[in-house]
mmCIF file of C-alpha atoms in Angstrom:
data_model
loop_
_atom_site.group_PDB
_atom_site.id
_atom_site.type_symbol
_atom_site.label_atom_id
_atom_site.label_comp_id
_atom_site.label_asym_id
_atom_site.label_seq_id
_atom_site.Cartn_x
_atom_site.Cartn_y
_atom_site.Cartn_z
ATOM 1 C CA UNK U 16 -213.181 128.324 -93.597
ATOM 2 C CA UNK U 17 -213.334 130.768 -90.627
ATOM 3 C CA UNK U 18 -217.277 130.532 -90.445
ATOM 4 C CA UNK U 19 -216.767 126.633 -90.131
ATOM 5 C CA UNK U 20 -214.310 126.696 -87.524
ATOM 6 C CA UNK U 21 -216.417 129.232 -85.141
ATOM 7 C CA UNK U 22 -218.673 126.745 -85.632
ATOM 8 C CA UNK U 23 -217.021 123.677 -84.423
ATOM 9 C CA UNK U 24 -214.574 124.950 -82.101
ATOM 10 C CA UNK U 25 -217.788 125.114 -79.496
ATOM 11 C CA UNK U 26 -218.861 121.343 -80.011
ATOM 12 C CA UNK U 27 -215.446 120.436 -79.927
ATOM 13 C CA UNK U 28 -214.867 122.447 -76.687
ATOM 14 C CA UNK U 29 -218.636 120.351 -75.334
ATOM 15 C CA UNK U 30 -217.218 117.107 -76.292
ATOM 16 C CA UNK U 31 -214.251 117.291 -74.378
ATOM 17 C CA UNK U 32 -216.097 118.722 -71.098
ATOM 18 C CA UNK U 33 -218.583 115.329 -71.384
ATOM 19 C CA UNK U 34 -215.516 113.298 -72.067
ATOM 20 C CA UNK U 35 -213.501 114.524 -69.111
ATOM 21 C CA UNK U 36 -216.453 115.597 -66.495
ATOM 22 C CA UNK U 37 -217.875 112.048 -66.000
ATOM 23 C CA UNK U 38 -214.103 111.161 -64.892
ATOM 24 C CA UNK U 39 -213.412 114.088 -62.913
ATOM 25 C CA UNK U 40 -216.526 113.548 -60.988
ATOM 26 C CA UNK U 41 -216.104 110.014 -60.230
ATOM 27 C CA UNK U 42 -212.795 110.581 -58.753
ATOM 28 C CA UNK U 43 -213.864 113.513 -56.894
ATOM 29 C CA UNK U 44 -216.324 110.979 -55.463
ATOM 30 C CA UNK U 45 -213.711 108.270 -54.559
ATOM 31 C CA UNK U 46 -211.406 110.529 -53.038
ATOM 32 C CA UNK U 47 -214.227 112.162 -51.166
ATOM 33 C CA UNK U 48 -215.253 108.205 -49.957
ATOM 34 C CA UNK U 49 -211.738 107.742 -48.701
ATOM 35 C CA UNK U 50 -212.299 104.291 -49.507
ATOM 36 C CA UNK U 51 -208.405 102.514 -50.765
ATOM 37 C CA UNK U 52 -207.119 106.422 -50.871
ATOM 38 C CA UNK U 53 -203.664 106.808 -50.240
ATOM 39 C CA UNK U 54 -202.505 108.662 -46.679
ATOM 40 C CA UNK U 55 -200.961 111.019 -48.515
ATOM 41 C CA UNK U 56 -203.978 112.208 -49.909
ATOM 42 C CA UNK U 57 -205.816 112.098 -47.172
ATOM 43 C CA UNK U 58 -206.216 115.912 -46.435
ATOM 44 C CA UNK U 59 -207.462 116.381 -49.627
ATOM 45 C CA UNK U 60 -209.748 113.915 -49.026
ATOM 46 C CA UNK U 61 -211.626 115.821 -45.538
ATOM 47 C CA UNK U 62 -211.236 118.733 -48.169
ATOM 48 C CA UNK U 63 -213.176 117.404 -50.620
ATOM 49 C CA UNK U 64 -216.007 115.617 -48.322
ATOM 50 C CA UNK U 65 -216.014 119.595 -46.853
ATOM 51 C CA UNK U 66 -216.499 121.101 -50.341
ATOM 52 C CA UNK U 67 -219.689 118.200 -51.105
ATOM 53 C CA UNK U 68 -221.291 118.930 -47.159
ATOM 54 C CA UNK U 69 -221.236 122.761 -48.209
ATOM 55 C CA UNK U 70 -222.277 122.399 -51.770
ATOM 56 C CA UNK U 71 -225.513 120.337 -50.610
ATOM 57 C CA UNK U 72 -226.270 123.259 -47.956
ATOM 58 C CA UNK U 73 -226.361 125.798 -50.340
ATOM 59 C CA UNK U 74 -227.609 123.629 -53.129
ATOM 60 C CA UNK U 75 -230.436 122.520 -50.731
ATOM 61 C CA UNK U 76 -231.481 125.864 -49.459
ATOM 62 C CA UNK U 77 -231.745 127.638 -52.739
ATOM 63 C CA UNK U 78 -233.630 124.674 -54.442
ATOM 64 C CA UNK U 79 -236.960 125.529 -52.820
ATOM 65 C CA UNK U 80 -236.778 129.213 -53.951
ATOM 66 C CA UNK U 81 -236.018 128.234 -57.591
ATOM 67 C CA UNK U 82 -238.830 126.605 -57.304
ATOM 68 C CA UNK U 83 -240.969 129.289 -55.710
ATOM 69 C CA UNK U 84 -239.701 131.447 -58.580
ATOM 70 C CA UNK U 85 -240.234 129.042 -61.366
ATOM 71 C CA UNK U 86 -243.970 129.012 -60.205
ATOM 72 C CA UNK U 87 -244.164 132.376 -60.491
ATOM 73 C CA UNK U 88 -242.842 132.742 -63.811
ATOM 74 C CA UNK U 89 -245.248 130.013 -65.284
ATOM 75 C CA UNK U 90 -247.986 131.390 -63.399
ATOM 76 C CA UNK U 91 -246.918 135.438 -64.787
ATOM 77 C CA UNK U 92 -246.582 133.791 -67.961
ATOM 78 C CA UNK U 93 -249.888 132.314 -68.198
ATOM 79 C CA UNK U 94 -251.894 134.791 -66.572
ATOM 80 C CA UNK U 95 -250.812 138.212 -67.435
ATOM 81 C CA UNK U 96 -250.787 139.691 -71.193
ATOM 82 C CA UNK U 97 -248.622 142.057 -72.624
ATOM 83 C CA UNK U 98 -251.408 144.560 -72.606
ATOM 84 C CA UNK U 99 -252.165 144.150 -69.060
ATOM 85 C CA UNK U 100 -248.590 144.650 -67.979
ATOM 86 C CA UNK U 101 -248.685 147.713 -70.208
ATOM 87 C CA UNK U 102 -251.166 149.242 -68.550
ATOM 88 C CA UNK U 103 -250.144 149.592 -65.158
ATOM 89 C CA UNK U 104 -245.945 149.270 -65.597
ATOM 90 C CA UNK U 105 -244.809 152.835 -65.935
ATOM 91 C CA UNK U 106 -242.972 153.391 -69.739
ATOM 92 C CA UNK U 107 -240.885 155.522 -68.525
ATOM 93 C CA UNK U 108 -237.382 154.499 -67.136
ATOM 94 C CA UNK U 109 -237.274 156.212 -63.600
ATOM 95 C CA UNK U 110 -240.827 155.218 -63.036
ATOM 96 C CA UNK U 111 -240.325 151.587 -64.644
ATOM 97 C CA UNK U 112 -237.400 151.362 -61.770
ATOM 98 C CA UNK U 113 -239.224 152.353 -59.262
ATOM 99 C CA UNK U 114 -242.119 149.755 -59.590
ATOM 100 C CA UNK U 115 -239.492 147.197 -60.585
ATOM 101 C CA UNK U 116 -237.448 147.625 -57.352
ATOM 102 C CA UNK U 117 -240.687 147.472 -55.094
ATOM 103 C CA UNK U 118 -242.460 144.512 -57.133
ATOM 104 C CA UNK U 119 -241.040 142.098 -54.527
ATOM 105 C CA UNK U 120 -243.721 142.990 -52.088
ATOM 106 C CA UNK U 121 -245.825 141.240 -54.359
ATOM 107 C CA UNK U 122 -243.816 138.453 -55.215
ATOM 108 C CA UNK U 123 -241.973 137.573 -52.333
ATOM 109 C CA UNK U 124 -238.752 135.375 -53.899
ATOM 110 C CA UNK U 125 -235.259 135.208 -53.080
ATOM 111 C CA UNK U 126 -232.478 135.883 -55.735
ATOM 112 C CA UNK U 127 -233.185 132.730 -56.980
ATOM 113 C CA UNK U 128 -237.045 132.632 -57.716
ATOM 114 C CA UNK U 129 -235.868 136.736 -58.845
ATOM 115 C CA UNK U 130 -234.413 136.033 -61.925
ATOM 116 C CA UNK U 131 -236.466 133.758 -63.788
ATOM 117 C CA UNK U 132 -239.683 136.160 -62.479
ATOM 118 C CA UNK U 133 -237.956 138.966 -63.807
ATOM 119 C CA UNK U 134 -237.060 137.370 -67.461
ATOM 120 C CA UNK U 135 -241.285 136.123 -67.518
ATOM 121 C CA UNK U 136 -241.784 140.197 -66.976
ATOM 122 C CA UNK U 137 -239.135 141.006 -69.567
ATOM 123 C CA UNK U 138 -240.967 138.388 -72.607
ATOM 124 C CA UNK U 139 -243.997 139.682 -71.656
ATOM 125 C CA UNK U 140 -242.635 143.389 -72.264
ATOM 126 C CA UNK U 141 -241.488 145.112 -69.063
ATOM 127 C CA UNK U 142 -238.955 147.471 -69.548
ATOM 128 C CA UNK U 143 -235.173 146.547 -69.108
ATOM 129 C CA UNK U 144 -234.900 149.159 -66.594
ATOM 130 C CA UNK U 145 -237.654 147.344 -64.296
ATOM 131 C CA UNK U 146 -236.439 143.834 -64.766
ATOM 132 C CA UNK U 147 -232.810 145.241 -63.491
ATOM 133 C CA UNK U 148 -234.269 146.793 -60.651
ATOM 134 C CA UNK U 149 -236.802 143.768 -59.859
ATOM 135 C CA UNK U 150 -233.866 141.457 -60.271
ATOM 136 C CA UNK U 151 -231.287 143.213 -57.807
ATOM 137 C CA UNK U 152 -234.250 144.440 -55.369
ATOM 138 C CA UNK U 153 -236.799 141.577 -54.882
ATOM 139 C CA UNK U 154 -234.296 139.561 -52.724
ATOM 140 C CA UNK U 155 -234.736 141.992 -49.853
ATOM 141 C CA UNK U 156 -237.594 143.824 -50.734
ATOM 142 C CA UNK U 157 -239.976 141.803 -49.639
ATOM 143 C CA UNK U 158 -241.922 140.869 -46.695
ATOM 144 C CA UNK U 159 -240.291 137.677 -45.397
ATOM 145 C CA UNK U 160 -236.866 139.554 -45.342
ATOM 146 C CA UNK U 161 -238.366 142.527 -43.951
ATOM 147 C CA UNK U 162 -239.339 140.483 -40.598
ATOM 148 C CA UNK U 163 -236.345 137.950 -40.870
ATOM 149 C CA UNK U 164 -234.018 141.141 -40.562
ATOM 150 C CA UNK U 165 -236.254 142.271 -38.080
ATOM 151 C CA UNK U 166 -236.434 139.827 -35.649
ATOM 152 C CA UNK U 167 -232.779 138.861 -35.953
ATOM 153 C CA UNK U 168 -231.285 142.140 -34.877
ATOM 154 C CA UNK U 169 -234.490 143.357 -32.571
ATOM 155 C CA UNK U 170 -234.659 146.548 -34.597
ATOM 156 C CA UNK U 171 -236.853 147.303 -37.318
ATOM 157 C CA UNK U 172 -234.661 149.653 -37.616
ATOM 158 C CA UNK U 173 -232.156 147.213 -39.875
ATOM 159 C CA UNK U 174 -234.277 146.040 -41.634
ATOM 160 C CA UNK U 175 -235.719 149.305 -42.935
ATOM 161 C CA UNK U 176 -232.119 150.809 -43.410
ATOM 162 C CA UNK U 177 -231.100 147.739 -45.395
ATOM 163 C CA UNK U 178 -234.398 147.963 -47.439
ATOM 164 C CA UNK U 179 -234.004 151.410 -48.386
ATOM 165 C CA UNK U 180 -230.448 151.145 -49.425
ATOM 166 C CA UNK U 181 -231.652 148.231 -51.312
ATOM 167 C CA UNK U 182 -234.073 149.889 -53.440
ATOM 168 C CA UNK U 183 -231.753 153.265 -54.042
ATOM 169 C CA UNK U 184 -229.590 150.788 -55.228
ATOM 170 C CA UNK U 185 -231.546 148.895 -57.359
ATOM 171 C CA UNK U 186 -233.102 151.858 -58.706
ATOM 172 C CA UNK U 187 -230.369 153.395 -59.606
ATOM 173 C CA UNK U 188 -228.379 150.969 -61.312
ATOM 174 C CA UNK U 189 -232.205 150.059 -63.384
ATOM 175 C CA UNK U 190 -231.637 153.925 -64.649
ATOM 176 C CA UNK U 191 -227.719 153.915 -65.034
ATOM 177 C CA UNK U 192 -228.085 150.453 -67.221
ATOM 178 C CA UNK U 193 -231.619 150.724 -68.936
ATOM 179 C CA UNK U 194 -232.408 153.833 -69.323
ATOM 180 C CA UNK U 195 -230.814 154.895 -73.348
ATOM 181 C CA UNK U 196 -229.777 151.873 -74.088
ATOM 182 C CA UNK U 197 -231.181 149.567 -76.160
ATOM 183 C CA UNK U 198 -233.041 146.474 -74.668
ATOM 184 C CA UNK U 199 -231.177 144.009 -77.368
ATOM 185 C CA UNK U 200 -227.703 145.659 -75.967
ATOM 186 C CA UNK U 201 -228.849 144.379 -72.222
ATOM 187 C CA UNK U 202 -231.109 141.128 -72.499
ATOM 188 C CA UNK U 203 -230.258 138.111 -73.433
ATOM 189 C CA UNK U 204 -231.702 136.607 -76.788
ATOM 190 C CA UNK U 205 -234.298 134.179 -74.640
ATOM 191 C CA UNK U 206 -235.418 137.155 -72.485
ATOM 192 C CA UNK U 207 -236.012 139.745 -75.906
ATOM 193 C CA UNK U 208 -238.352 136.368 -77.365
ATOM 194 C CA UNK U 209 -242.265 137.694 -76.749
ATOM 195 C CA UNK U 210 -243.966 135.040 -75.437
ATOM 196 C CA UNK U 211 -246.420 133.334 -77.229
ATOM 197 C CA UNK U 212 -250.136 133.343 -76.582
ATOM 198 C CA UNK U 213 -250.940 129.737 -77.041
ATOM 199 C CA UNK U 214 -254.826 129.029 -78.713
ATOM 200 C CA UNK U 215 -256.045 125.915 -77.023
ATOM 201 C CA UNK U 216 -259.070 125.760 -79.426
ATOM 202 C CA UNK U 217 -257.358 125.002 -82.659
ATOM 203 C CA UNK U 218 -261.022 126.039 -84.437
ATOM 204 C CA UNK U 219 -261.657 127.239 -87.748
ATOM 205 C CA UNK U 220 -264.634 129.341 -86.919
ATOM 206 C CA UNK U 221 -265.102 130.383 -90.669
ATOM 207 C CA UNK U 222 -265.712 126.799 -91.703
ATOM 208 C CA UNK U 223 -267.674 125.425 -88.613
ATOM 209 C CA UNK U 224 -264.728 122.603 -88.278
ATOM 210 C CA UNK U 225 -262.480 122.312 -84.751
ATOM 211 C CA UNK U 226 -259.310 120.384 -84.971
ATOM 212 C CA UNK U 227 -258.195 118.914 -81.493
ATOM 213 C CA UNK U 228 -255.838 116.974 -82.427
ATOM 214 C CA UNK U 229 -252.974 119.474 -81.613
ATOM 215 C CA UNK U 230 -254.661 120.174 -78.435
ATOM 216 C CA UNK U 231 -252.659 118.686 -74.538
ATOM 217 C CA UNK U 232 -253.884 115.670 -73.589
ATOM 218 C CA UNK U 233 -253.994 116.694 -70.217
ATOM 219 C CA UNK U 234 -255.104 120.481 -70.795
ATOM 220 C CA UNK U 235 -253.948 123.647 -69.468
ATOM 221 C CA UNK U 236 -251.969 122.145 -66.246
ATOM 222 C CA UNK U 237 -250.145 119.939 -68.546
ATOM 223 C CA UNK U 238 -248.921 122.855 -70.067
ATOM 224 C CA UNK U 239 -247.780 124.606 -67.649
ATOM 225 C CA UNK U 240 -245.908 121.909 -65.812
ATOM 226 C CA UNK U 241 -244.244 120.976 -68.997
ATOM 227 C CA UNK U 242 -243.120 125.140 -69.100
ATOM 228 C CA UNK U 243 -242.114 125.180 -65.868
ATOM 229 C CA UNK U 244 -240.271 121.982 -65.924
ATOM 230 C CA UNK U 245 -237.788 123.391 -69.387
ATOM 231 C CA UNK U 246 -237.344 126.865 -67.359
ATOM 232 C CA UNK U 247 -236.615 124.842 -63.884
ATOM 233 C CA UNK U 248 -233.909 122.860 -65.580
ATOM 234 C CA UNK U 249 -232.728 126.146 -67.466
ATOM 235 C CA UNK U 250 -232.172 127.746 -64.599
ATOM 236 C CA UNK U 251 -230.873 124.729 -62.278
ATOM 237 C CA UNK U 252 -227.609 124.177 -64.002
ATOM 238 C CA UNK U 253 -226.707 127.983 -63.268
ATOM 239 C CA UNK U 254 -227.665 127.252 -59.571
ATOM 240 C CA UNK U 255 -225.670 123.965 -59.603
ATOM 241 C CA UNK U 256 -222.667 125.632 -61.029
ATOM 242 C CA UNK U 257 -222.710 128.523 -58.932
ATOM 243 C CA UNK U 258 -223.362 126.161 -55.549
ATOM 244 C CA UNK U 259 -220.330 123.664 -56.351
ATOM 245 C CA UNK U 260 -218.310 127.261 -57.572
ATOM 246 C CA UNK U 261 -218.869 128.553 -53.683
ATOM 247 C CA UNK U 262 -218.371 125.310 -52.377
ATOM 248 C CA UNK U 263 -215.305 125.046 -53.604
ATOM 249 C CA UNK U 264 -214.303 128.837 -52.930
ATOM 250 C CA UNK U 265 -215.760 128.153 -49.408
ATOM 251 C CA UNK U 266 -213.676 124.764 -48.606
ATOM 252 C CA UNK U 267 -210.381 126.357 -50.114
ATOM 253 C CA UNK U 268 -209.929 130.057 -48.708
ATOM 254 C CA UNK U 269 -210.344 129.869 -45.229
ATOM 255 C CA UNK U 270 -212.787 132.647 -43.800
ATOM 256 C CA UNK U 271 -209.902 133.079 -41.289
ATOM 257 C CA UNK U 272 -207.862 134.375 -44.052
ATOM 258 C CA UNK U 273 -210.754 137.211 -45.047
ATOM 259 C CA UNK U 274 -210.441 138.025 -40.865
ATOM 260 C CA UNK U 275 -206.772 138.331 -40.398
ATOM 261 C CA UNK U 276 -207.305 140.876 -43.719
ATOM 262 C CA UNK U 277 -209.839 142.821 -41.502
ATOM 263 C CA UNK U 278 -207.663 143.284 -39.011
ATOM 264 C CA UNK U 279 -204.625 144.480 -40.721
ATOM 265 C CA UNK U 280 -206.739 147.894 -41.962
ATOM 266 C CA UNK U 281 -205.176 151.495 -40.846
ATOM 267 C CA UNK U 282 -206.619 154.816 -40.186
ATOM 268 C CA UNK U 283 -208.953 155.978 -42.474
ATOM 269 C CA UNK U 284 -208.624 152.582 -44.563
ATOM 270 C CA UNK U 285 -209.984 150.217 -41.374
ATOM 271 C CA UNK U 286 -213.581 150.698 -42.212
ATOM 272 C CA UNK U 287 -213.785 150.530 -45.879
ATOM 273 C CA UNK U 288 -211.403 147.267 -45.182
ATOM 274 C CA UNK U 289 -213.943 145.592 -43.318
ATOM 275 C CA UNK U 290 -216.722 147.053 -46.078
ATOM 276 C CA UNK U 291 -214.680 145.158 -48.753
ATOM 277 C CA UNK U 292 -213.936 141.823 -46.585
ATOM 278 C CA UNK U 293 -217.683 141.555 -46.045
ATOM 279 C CA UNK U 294 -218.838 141.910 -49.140
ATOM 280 C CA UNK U 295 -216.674 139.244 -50.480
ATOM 281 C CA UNK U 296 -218.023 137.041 -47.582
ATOM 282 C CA UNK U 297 -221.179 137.607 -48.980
ATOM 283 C CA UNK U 298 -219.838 136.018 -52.480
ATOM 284 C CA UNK U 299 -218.433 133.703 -50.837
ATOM 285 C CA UNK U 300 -220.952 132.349 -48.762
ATOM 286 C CA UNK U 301 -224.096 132.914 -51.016
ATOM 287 C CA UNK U 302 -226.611 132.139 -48.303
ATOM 288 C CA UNK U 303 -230.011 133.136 -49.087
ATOM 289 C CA UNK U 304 -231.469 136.362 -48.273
ATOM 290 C CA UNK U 305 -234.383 134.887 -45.680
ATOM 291 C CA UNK U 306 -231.720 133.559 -43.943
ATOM 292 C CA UNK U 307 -228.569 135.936 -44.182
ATOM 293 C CA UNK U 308 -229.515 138.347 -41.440
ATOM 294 C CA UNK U 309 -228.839 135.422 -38.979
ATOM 295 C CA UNK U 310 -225.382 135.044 -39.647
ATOM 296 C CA UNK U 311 -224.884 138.886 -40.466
ATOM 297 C CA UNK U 312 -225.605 139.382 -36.742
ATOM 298 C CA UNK U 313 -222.551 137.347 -35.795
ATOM 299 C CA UNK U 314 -220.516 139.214 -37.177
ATOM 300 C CA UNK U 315 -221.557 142.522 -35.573
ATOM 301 C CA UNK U 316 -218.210 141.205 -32.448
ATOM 302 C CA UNK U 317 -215.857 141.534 -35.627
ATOM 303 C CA UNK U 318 -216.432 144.079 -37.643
ATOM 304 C CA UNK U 319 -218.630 147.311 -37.693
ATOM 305 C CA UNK U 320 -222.055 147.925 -38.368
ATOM 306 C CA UNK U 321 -221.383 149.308 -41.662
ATOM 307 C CA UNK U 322 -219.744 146.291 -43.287
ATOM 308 C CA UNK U 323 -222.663 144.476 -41.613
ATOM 309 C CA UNK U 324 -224.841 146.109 -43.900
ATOM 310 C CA UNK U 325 -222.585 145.914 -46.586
ATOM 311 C CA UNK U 326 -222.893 142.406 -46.393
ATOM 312 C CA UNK U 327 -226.755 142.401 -46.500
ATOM 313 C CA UNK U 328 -226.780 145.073 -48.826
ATOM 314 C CA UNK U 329 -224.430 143.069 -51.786
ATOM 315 C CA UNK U 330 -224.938 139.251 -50.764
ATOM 316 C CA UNK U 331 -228.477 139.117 -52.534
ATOM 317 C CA UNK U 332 -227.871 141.771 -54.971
ATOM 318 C CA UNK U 333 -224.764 139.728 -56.020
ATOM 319 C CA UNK U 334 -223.536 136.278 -55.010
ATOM 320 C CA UNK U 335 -221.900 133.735 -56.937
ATOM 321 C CA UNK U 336 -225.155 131.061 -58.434
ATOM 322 C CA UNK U 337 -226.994 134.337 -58.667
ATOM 323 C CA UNK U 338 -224.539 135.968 -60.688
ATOM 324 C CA UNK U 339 -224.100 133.213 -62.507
ATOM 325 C CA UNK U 340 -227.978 132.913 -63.280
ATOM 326 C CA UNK U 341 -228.270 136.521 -64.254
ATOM 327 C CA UNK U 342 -226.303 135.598 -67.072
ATOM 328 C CA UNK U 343 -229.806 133.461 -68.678
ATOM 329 C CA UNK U 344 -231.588 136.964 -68.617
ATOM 330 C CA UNK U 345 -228.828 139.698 -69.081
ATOM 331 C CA UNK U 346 -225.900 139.900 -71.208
ATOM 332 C CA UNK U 347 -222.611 139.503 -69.910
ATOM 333 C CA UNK U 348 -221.589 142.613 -69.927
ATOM 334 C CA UNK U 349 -224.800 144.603 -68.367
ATOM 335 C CA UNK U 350 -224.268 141.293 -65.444
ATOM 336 C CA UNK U 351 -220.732 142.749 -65.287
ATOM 337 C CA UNK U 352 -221.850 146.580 -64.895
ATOM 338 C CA UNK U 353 -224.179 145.469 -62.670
ATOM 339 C CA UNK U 354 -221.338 143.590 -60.489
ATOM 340 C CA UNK U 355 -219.280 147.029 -60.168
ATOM 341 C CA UNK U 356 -222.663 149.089 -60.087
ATOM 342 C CA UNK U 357 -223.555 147.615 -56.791
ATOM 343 C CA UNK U 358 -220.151 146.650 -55.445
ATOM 344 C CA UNK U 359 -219.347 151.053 -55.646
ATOM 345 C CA UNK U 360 -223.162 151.616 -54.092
ATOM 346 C CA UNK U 361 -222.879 149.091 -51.311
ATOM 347 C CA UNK U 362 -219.339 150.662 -50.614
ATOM 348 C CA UNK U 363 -220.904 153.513 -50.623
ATOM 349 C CA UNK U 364 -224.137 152.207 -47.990
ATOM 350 C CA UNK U 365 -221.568 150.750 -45.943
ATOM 351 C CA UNK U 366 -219.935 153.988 -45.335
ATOM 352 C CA UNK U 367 -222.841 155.780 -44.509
ATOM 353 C CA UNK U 368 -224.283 153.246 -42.005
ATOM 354 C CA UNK U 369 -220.856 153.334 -40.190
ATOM 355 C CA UNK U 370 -220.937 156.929 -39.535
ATOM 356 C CA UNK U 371 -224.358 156.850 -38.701
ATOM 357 C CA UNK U 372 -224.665 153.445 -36.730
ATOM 358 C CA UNK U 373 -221.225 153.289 -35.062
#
């Protein structure tokens, strides 16, 4: 009897969110229309057409580098075998982390293309400890951050600081999570499946005979658009769960709020304060990585450089849809080590830049 209620207690729990979503939506809709809504629900109703502006904006700007990851994935997936990524991917942890953390020179993707690249490299047989660092590093490690950094603050200087602390970071927490532990303890079940070399022949060699009648209608690119269309999808929910999540995080607790905390810091506590406020900013706001060094610079008239690079440090590393889609590849709790692993070593960044860039 307790097997068979496990069981159902899920479906039940699925029934009643596609009962009660559909309705919750639609009159999240009306009141956002404001069409027949009563007055005194007319704050909630700028609220909510707020919370649907912000959620397209992030929504929007992610979808593209979903995308751009998705293709990757397919095109890792297709392209390189097991063997090949054995022979140049270190075995070893350190050296796995290493490579992992500095693979997103080569594959240039935001947190969002990072995580579905990373689980391809994990199928295929990467170690854990490189598809950790890969995940958390790629987002800044790579060339269109490097010179978005760059030319936003006029110093190349930023950008390598916040590129270095990304990959000791990375790095570190690739060791501190994959190194002794066993890859079914960390990965999801999806990310420990090999993938599976597909034979587009269908031949019998030993009896002269060919069967194509399992073979794609539409060959090879069929294939792979029909792959990358089940892993976009996959991955989408997460990103439209974690976009409405800081939308709604966004529209309700005032950034104002996060200031006035700032401010109210003492002594020795003032500039891990600001550390902390920024990083949840960086949550909060989940803006994507080619684009965060913009609005990091205005912040540089409110708080000190060493939250500032808190904030660039953690927000790609960790941000709400990312989180949310690191949950596909990792189980929950190496995604919750990982959390605290890189909320303690961007504390820890922040601190150094603001003795050294104050």
């Amino acid at each position: 009897m307790a097997v068979v209620s496990i069981d159902v207690k899920p479906k039940n729990q699925r029934k009643w969110l596609l009962f009660f979503a559909p309705i919750i939506g639609i009159l999240g809709l009306w009141l956002a229309s404001g069409w027949l809504v009563p007055s005194n629900l007319a704050p909630l109703t700028n609220k909510l057409q707020g919370l649907v502006t912000t959620f397209q904006g992030i929504f929007i700007e992610a979808l593209p580098f979903l995308s751009a990851g998705v293709i990757v994935s397919v095109l890792i997936g297709e392209f390189v075998k097991p063997q090949h990524l054995a022979s140049f991917v270190p075995q070893n942890a350190f050296g796995a982390s290493i490579f992992g953390s500095l693979l997103g020179l080569l594959f240039p993707v935001c947190e969002c293309g990072a995580i579905p690249t990373s689980r391809r490299l994990l199928r295929k047989g990467a170690p854990a400890s490189m598809g950790i660092a890969f995940a958390l590093a790629a987002p800044v490690v790579n060339p269109i951050v490097l010179i978005s950094t760059s030319i936003a603050f006029g110093d190349v200087r930023w950008a390598l600081a916040r590129v270095g602390f990304t990959i000791i970071i990375a790095l570190t927490i690739g060791l501190i999570i994959g190194a002794g532990i066993k890859r079914e303890a960390i990965l999801t079940p999806l990310a420990l499946t090999p993938d599976v070399e597909h034979d587009h022949s269908h031949c019998d060699h030993d009896h002269g005979a060919c069967d194509h009648t399992h073979e794609q209608p539409k060959g090879r690119l069929a294939g792979l658009i029909a792959h990358g269309s089940v892993e976009f999808f996959e991955m989408a929910q997460y990103l439209v769960m974690g976009s409405l999540l800081a939308a709604t995080m966004q529209t309700f607790i005032p950034q104002s709020a996060l200031l006035t905390l700032n401010d109210s810091g003492i002594g020795f506590f003032a500039p891990l304060l600001g550390i902390v406020v920024l990083m949840l900013v960086a949550v909060l706001l989940s803006v994507c990585s080619t684009v965060d060094a913009f609005l990091a610079l205005s912040f540089l008239g409110l708080f000190h450089p060493g939250a500032v690079m808190a904030f660039l440090v953690f927000g790609p590393m960790i941000d709400i849809k990312s989180t949310l889609m690191l949950t596909t590849t990792f189980r929950r709790s190496a995604v919750m080590a990982m959390v605290v692993l890189a909320a303690l070593f961007a504390i820890i960044a922040g601190l150094i830049s603001y003795v050294v860039l104050i």
